[in-house]
Coordinates of C-alpha atoms in Angstrom, one line a residue:
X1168 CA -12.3 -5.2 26.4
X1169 CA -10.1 -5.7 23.0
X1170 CA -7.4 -3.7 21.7
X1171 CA -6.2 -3.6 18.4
X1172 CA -3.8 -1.5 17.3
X1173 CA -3.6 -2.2 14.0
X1174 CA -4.6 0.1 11.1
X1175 CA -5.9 -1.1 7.8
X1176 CA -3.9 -1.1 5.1
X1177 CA -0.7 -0.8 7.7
X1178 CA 2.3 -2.6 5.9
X1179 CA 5.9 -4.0 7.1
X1180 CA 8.8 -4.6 5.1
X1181 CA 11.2 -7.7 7.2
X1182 CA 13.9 -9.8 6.4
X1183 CA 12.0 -12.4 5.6
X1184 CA 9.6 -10.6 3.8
X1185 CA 6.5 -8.6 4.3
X1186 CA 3.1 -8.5 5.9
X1187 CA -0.1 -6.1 5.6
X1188 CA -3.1 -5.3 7.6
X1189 CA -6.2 -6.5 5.2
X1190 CA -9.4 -5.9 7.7
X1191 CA -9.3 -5.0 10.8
X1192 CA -12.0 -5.1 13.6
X1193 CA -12.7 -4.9 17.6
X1194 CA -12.4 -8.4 17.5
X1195 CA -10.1 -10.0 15.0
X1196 CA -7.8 -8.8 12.5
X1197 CA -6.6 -10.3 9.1
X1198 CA -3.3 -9.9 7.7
X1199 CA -1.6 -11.2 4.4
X1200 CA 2.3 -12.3 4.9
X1201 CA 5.0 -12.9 2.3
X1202 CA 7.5 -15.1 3.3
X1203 CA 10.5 -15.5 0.6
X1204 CA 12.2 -18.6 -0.4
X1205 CA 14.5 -20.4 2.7
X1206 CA 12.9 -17.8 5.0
X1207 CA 11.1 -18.4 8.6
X1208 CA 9.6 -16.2 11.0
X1209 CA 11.0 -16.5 14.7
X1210 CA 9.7 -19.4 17.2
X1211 CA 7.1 -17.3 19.4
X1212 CA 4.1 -17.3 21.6
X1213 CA 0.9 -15.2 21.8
X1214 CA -0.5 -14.4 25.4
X1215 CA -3.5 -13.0 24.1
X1216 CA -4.6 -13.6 20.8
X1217 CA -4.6 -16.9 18.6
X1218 CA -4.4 -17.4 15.1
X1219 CA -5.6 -19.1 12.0
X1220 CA -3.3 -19.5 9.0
X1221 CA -4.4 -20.3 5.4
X1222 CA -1.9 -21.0 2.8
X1223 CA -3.1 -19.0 -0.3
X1224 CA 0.5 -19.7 -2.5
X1225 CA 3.2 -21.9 -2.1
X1226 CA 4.3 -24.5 0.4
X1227 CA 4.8 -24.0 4.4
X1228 CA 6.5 -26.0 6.9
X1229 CA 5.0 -25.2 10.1
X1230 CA 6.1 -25.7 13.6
X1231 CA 3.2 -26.0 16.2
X1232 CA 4.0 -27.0 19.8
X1233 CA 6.6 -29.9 19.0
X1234 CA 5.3 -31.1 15.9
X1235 CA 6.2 -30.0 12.3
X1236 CA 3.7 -30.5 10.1
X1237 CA 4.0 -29.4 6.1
X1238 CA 1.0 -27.5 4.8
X1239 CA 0.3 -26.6 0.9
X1240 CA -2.3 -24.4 -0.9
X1241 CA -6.0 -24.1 0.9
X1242 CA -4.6 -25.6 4.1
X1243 CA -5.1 -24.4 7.3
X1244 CA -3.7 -24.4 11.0
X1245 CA -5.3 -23.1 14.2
X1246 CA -2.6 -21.9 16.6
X1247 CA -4.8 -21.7 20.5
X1248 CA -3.2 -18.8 22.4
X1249 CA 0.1 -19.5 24.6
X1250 CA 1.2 -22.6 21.8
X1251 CA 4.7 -22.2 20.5
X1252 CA 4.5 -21.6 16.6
X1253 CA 6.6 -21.2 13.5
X1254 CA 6.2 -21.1 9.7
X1255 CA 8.9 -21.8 7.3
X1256 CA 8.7 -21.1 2.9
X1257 CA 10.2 -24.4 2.5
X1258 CA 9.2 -24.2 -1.7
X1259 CA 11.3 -22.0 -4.2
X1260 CA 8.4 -19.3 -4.8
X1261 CA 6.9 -17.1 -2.0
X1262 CA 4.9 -18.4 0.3
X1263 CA 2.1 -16.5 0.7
X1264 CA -0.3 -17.2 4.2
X1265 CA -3.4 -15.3 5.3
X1266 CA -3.5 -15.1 9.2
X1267 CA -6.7 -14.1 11.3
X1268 CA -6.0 -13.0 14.5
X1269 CA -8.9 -13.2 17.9
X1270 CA -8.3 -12.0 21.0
X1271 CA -8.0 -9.3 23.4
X1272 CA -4.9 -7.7 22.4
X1273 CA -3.7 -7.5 18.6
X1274 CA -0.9 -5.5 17.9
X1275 CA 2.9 -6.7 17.7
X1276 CA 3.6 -6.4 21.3
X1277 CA 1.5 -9.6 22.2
X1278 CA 4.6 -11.6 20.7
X1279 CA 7.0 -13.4 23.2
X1280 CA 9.9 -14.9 20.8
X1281 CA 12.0 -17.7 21.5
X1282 CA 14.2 -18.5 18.9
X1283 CA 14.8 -15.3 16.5
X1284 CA 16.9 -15.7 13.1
X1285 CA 17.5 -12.2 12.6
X1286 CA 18.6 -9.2 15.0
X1287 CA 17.1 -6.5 16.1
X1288 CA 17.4 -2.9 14.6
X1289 CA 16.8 0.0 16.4
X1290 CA 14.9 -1.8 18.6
X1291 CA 12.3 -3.3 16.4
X1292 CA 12.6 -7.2 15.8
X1293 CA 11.4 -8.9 12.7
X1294 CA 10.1 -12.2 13.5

């Protein structure tokens, strides 16, 4: 059975910028995120969902298992479920990526973070 949690139009303000809920479905959701200039989300895995990231503005470096790998506009990366991932605005205007998210579970609490630049506050983390 999937669960998504996630309701259209939902939006989120972090540190490193901002994502929003675009469609959303039993069995995938797609969100656009903002990342600003120098910013990175946090090193993480997904149990049960993976990904697919297009770069619609700007220019990402993106971590995927041990490899970096830079990625410009109309580019894509597949992250499989359980793969340790990253993505970094490494150009001097936002970075803009869409992400579609499969899987059983989509919300933020299928999100297991490693490596986290920014701290928590009041209990909600921002990577």
């Amino acid at each position: 059975m999937m669960t998504t949690k996630y309701a259209l139009n939902e939006k989120a303000e972090r540190p490193w910028g901002w994502w929003e809920v675009l469609n959303t479905q039993d069995t995938y959701v797609v969100k656009r995120f903002c990342l600003k200039p120098g910013k990175r989300i946090s090193l993480q895995t997904h149990t049960h969902r993976s990904e697919h990231w297009v770069v619609v503005e700007g220019t990402a470096k993106v971590t995927l298992s041990h490899s970096q790998i830079i990625k410009n506009v109309n580019d894509a990366v597949f992250i499989p479920v359980g793969e340790f991932h990253r993505i970094e605005n490494i150009g001097l205007n936002d970075l803009v990526i869409i992400e579609i998210q499969a899987g059983d579970l989509l919300d933020e609490t299928d999100i297991v973070r490693y490596n986290e630049d920014y701290t928590p506050c009041n209990g909600d983390y921002y990577g």
